[in-house]
Amino acid sequence: MNFTIEKGSLTETKTDLLIVNLFEGVKSPAGATGAVDKLLNDAISNFVIKKEGFNGEYGKMYLLPVLDNPNFTKVLVVGLGKSNEFSLNKLRELSSKIIQKCDSLDNVKTVASLLQGAGVAGFDAFDCAQMIAEGTLIGSYEFDKYKSKKSKNKVEIFKIVEINEEKYKKAEQGMQKGITVAKAVNLTRNLANEPAQYSTPTKLAEVAKSIDGIETTVFDKDEIEKMAMTAFLAVAKGSSQPPKFIHMKYTPANPKKKIAIIGKGLTFDAGGMDLKPPSSMLNMKDDMSAAAAMLGIMSVIAELKPDVEVHAMIAACENMVSGNSYKPGDILTAKNGKTIEVDNTDAEGRITLADAICYAEELQVDEIVDMATLTGACMVALGSVASGILGNNQALIDSIIECSQRADEKMWQMPMFEEYGDSIKSDIADMKNTGSRYGGASVAAIFLKNFTTGKTPWAHIDIAGTAFLEKANNMGIKASVGMGVRTLINYLLK
């Protein structure tokens, strides 16, 4: 879709469909909606509102056919809900719903919209344009690569129309940021929606190398072994797919700090010797969702130009079953020399992250943030609504949560009490990789904490329940949602 902005009057723009809006309870439209209403001889106020009873309830839409107008043939009246409850996050969400509605209509290839939120709602034009662009482009996404029949009804051109010069200039900049963020989200979704036969460790490495504006180093098996990442390599042993350790680096002119972001990169997880049941294995292509997010973020980092040095890392491999697979009872040695007794081979993500965190610590970064589809326990605790966040630095955790709220990617802090560590104590090694079935998300974070120095602020985000959805969320999105991309972009720019 070509997303653009046009300076001019909404009533004079040429398009197949025109989008206007109403707050709940409004009887006489004002502003741009009021101008369209007058052009249509009060059809919105007299017919849509009075006769049809449209009251502007949030998310409700009314399609009004237009006769004898040379510029457009349809008007979509959209409900914004109660004015005191409307927000930028709701605008992003609503924009996603709108484009999905438009894509379902016949003979709608071009759509024009007023700059929603920048009128009576009073939000800044930059922010409004960003939310509209993000919501529209994320909402219009469809993974149909492997379908022989593609969707026929797809909007080709979407434009925001604004007549005010100052608002137009701000909106133009905001729109570009929204397009960039949506591009990162949708690349993430593409990679995570692909089957494991496509999104292999080698493929992730190829994608990383293809990104302009960053420095990428890919370490192969022999190099990984030389770096003493033997814990990571143990997980990879059972697969015929060679492991890849990917390090991407963005360096601005005068960085204020160095931040490491790490994404779990299990491109397929069969569970290893502790084999998953078939039903649990079906969507394990999504176990690299966090790695896909790292690639999505780094694909646009040079365009966004944060004033921090960013190091993104992925320990990419498969967890499969073969004669070479690591086994329950094995003792692994991580990069920092700590030993791990393998209690369960299906708790492999934390083992790969252990070496990745050690690697990040050696870079002497100022902060480390890792993200992973890590524990079923987090799904039990928080469902598919919120991701869990834990760590060793409250200021870092609070800052990420604030950024997640602006991104509308909900996060909830979970505890890391010392007692959780009791269940991973080992009689023959420094620790076990799993412990009690209770408090599993916290136990996993305690395990990861062993591979930090304790001096570097570190946060861990568990997206097991939020990365890949069986049912559509509030933006009408299912399967991969690109979880964490918007939050971490907000954080890096902050």
PDB file of C-alpha atoms in Angstrom, residues 253-379:
ATOM      1  CA  ALA A 253      28.026   9.943  15.712  1.00  0.00           C
ATOM      2  CA  ASN A 254      27.967  10.723  19.451  1.00  0.00           C
ATOM      3  CA  PRO A 255      26.324   7.875  21.360  1.00  0.00           C
ATOM      4  CA  LYS A 256      25.048   8.701  24.840  1.00  0.00           C
ATOM      5  CA  LYS A 257      25.194   5.088  25.943  1.00  0.00           C
ATOM      6  CA  LYS A 258      25.565   1.496  24.700  1.00  0.00           C
ATOM      7  CA  ILE A 259      22.531  -0.760  24.847  1.00  0.00           C
ATOM      8  CA  ALA A 260      22.395  -4.486  24.088  1.00  0.00           C
ATOM      9  CA  ILE A 261      19.117  -6.074  22.978  1.00  0.00           C
ATOM     10  CA  ILE A 262      18.959  -9.854  22.723  1.00  0.00           C
ATOM     11  CA  GLY A 263      16.272 -11.984  21.071  1.00  0.00           C
ATOM     12  CA  LYS A 264      15.748 -15.704  21.617  1.00  0.00           C
ATOM     13  CA  GLY A 265      16.351 -17.370  18.255  1.00  0.00           C
ATOM     14  CA  LEU A 266      14.987 -20.921  18.359  1.00  0.00           C
ATOM     15  CA  THR A 267      13.842 -21.237  14.753  1.00  0.00           C
ATOM     16  CA  PHE A 268      12.089 -24.473  15.659  1.00  0.00           C
ATOM     17  CA  ASP A 269      11.666 -26.130  19.040  1.00  0.00           C
ATOM     18  CA  ALA A 270      10.711 -29.807  19.076  1.00  0.00           C
ATOM     19  CA  GLY A 271      11.719 -30.017  22.726  1.00  0.00           C
ATOM     20  CA  GLY A 272      14.837 -32.076  22.180  1.00  0.00           C
ATOM     21  CA  MET A 273      14.975 -35.416  24.024  1.00  0.00           C
ATOM     22  CA  ASP A 274      12.115 -34.159  26.226  1.00  0.00           C
ATOM     23  CA  LEU A 275       9.959 -34.166  23.129  1.00  0.00           C
ATOM     24  CA  LYS A 276       6.915 -31.914  22.995  1.00  0.00           C
ATOM     25  CA  PRO A 277       3.489 -33.452  22.207  1.00  0.00           C
ATOM     26  CA  PRO A 278       2.395 -32.812  18.591  1.00  0.00           C
ATOM     27  CA  SER A 279      -0.196 -30.184  19.524  1.00  0.00           C
ATOM     28  CA  SER A 280       2.429 -28.154  21.389  1.00  0.00           C
ATOM     29  CA  MET A 281       4.869 -28.411  18.507  1.00  0.00           C
ATOM     30  CA  LEU A 282       2.587 -27.062  15.792  1.00  0.00           C
ATOM     31  CA  ASN A 283       3.408 -23.372  16.207  1.00  0.00           C
ATOM     32  CA  MET A 284       6.982 -23.749  17.418  1.00  0.00           C
ATOM     33  CA  LYS A 285       8.112 -21.882  14.323  1.00  0.00           C
ATOM     34  CA  ASP A 286       7.215 -18.850  16.459  1.00  0.00           C
ATOM     35  CA  ASP A 287       9.932 -19.602  19.030  1.00  0.00           C
ATOM     36  CA  MET A 288      12.157 -17.149  17.164  1.00  0.00           C
ATOM     37  CA  SER A 289       9.653 -14.285  17.480  1.00  0.00           C
ATOM     38  CA  ALA A 290      12.064 -12.274  19.632  1.00  0.00           C
ATOM     39  CA  ALA A 291      14.899 -12.855  17.162  1.00  0.00           C
ATOM     40  CA  ALA A 292      12.590 -11.662  14.376  1.00  0.00           C
ATOM     41  CA  ALA A 293      11.903  -8.551  16.474  1.00  0.00           C
ATOM     42  CA  MET A 294      15.648  -7.828  16.697  1.00  0.00           C
ATOM     43  CA  LEU A 295      15.878  -8.001  12.906  1.00  0.00           C
ATOM     44  CA  GLY A 296      12.802  -5.808  12.525  1.00  0.00           C
ATOM     45  CA  ILE A 297      14.200  -3.172  14.880  1.00  0.00           C
ATOM     46  CA  MET A 298      17.651  -3.171  13.320  1.00  0.00           C
ATOM     47  CA  SER A 299      16.193  -2.969   9.813  1.00  0.00           C
ATOM     48  CA  VAL A 300      14.992   0.582  10.547  1.00  0.00           C
ATOM     49  CA  ILE A 301      17.443   1.743  13.207  1.00  0.00           C
ATOM     50  CA  ALA A 302      19.510   3.779  10.759  1.00  0.00           C
ATOM     51  CA  GLU A 303      16.352   5.610   9.613  1.00  0.00           C
ATOM     52  CA  LEU A 304      15.218   6.387  13.161  1.00  0.00           C
ATOM     53  CA  LYS A 305      18.693   7.565  14.238  1.00  0.00           C
ATOM     54  CA  PRO A 306      18.621   7.091  18.013  1.00  0.00           C
ATOM     55  CA  ASP A 307      21.541   8.702  19.825  1.00  0.00           C
ATOM     56  CA  VAL A 308      22.572   5.422  21.478  1.00  0.00           C
ATOM     57  CA  GLU A 309      24.872   2.671  20.256  1.00  0.00           C
ATOM     58  CA  VAL A 310      22.761  -0.444  19.778  1.00  0.00           C
ATOM     59  CA  HIS A 311      24.046  -4.019  19.830  1.00  0.00           C
ATOM     60  CA  ALA A 312      21.452  -6.613  18.805  1.00  0.00           C
ATOM     61  CA  MET A 313      22.231 -10.292  19.320  1.00  0.00           C
ATOM     62  CA  ILE A 314      20.620 -13.560  18.269  1.00  0.00           C
ATOM     63  CA  ALA A 315      21.798 -17.061  19.201  1.00  0.00           C
ATOM     64  CA  ALA A 316      19.986 -18.873  16.395  1.00  0.00           C
ATOM     65  CA  CYS A 317      19.522 -22.630  16.262  1.00  0.00           C
ATOM     66  CA  GLU A 318      16.950 -25.434  16.302  1.00  0.00           C
ATOM     67  CA  ASN A 319      16.147 -27.744  19.238  1.00  0.00           C
ATOM     68  CA  MET A 320      15.667 -31.114  17.574  1.00  0.00           C
ATOM     69  CA  VAL A 321      15.994 -34.823  18.318  1.00  0.00           C
ATOM     70  CA  SER A 322      18.798 -36.979  16.886  1.00  0.00           C
ATOM     71  CA  GLY A 323      21.659 -39.179  17.967  1.00  0.00           C
ATOM     72  CA  ASN A 324      23.631 -35.980  18.580  1.00  0.00           C
ATOM     73  CA  SER A 325      21.057 -34.292  20.823  1.00  0.00           C
ATOM     74  CA  TYR A 326      22.015 -33.097  24.257  1.00  0.00           C
ATOM     75  CA  LYS A 327      20.428 -35.171  26.993  1.00  0.00           C
ATOM     76  CA  PRO A 328      18.797 -34.808  30.393  1.00  0.00           C
ATOM     77  CA  GLY A 329      21.551 -35.075  32.975  1.00  0.00           C
ATOM     78  CA  ASP A 330      24.250 -33.528  30.779  1.00  0.00           C
ATOM     79  CA  ILE A 331      26.454 -30.866  32.330  1.00  0.00           C
ATOM     80  CA  LEU A 332      26.975 -27.756  30.192  1.00  0.00           C
ATOM     81  CA  THR A 333      29.468 -24.950  30.709  1.00  0.00           C
ATOM     82  CA  ALA A 334      28.356 -21.441  29.789  1.00  0.00           C
ATOM     83  CA  LYS A 335      30.587 -18.696  28.440  1.00  0.00           C
ATOM     84  CA  ASN A 336      31.195 -17.262  31.911  1.00  0.00           C
ATOM     85  CA  GLY A 337      32.327 -20.643  33.251  1.00  0.00           C
ATOM     86  CA  LYS A 338      29.188 -21.480  35.224  1.00  0.00           C
ATOM     87  CA  THR A 339      27.906 -25.036  34.885  1.00  0.00           C
ATOM     88  CA  ILE A 340      24.351 -26.125  34.131  1.00  0.00           C
ATOM     89  CA  GLU A 341      22.787 -29.511  34.842  1.00  0.00           C
ATOM     90  CA  VAL A 342      20.232 -30.236  32.133  1.00  0.00           C
ATOM     91  CA  ASP A 343      17.011 -31.053  33.948  1.00  0.00           C
ATOM     92  CA  ASN A 344      14.820 -30.678  30.854  1.00  0.00           C
ATOM     93  CA  THR A 345      15.961 -30.282  27.249  1.00  0.00           C
ATOM     94  CA  ASP A 346      12.768 -28.388  26.448  1.00  0.00           C
ATOM     95  CA  ALA A 347      13.969 -25.483  28.607  1.00  0.00           C
ATOM     96  CA  GLU A 348      16.531 -24.679  25.946  1.00  0.00           C
ATOM     97  CA  GLY A 349      15.838 -20.996  25.293  1.00  0.00           C
ATOM     98  CA  ARG A 350      17.334 -19.883  28.596  1.00  0.00           C
ATOM     99  CA  ILE A 351      20.461 -21.938  27.843  1.00  0.00           C
ATOM    100  CA  THR A 352      21.037 -20.131  24.536  1.00  0.00           C
ATOM    101  CA  LEU A 353      20.281 -16.776  26.182  1.00  0.00           C
ATOM    102  CA  ALA A 354      22.825 -17.510  28.934  1.00  0.00           C
ATOM    103  CA  ASP A 355      25.722 -17.405  26.467  1.00  0.00           C
ATOM    104  CA  ALA A 356      24.236 -14.413  24.627  1.00  0.00           C
ATOM    105  CA  ILE A 357      23.982 -12.424  27.874  1.00  0.00           C
ATOM    106  CA  CYS A 358      27.592 -13.302  28.741  1.00  0.00           C
ATOM    107  CA  TYR A 359      28.648 -12.074  25.289  1.00  0.00           C
ATOM    108  CA  ALA A 360      26.765  -8.802  25.810  1.00  0.00           C
ATOM    109  CA  GLU A 361      28.437  -8.304  29.193  1.00  0.00           C
ATOM    110  CA  GLU A 362      31.864  -8.656  27.563  1.00  0.00           C
ATOM    111  CA  LEU A 363      30.983  -5.724  25.268  1.00  0.00           C
ATOM    112  CA  GLN A 364      30.766  -3.542  28.394  1.00  0.00           C
ATOM    113  CA  VAL A 365      27.400  -2.135  27.428  1.00  0.00           C
ATOM    114  CA  ASP A 366      25.469   0.170  29.761  1.00  0.00           C
ATOM    115  CA  GLU A 367      22.223  -1.843  29.679  1.00  0.00           C
ATOM    116  CA  ILE A 368      21.039  -5.268  28.549  1.00  0.00           C
ATOM    117  CA  VAL A 369      17.475  -6.119  27.529  1.00  0.00           C
ATOM    118  CA  ASP A 370      16.641  -9.663  26.472  1.00  0.00           C
ATOM    119  CA  MET A 371      13.318 -10.775  25.042  1.00  0.00           C
ATOM    120  CA  ALA A 372      12.097 -14.332  24.588  1.00  0.00           C
ATOM    121  CA  THR A 373       9.140 -16.637  24.110  1.00  0.00           C
ATOM    122  CA  LEU A 374      10.442 -18.321  27.222  1.00  0.00           C
ATOM    123  CA  THR A 375       7.946 -19.915  29.584  1.00  0.00           C
ATOM    124  CA  GLY A 376       4.506 -21.470  29.517  1.00  0.00           C
ATOM    125  CA  ALA A 377       4.304 -20.288  33.122  1.00  0.00           C
ATOM    126  CA  CYS A 378       4.190 -16.671  31.950  1.00  0.00           C
ATOM    127  CA  MET A 379       1.294 -17.590  29.662  1.00  0.00           C
TER     128      MET A 379
END
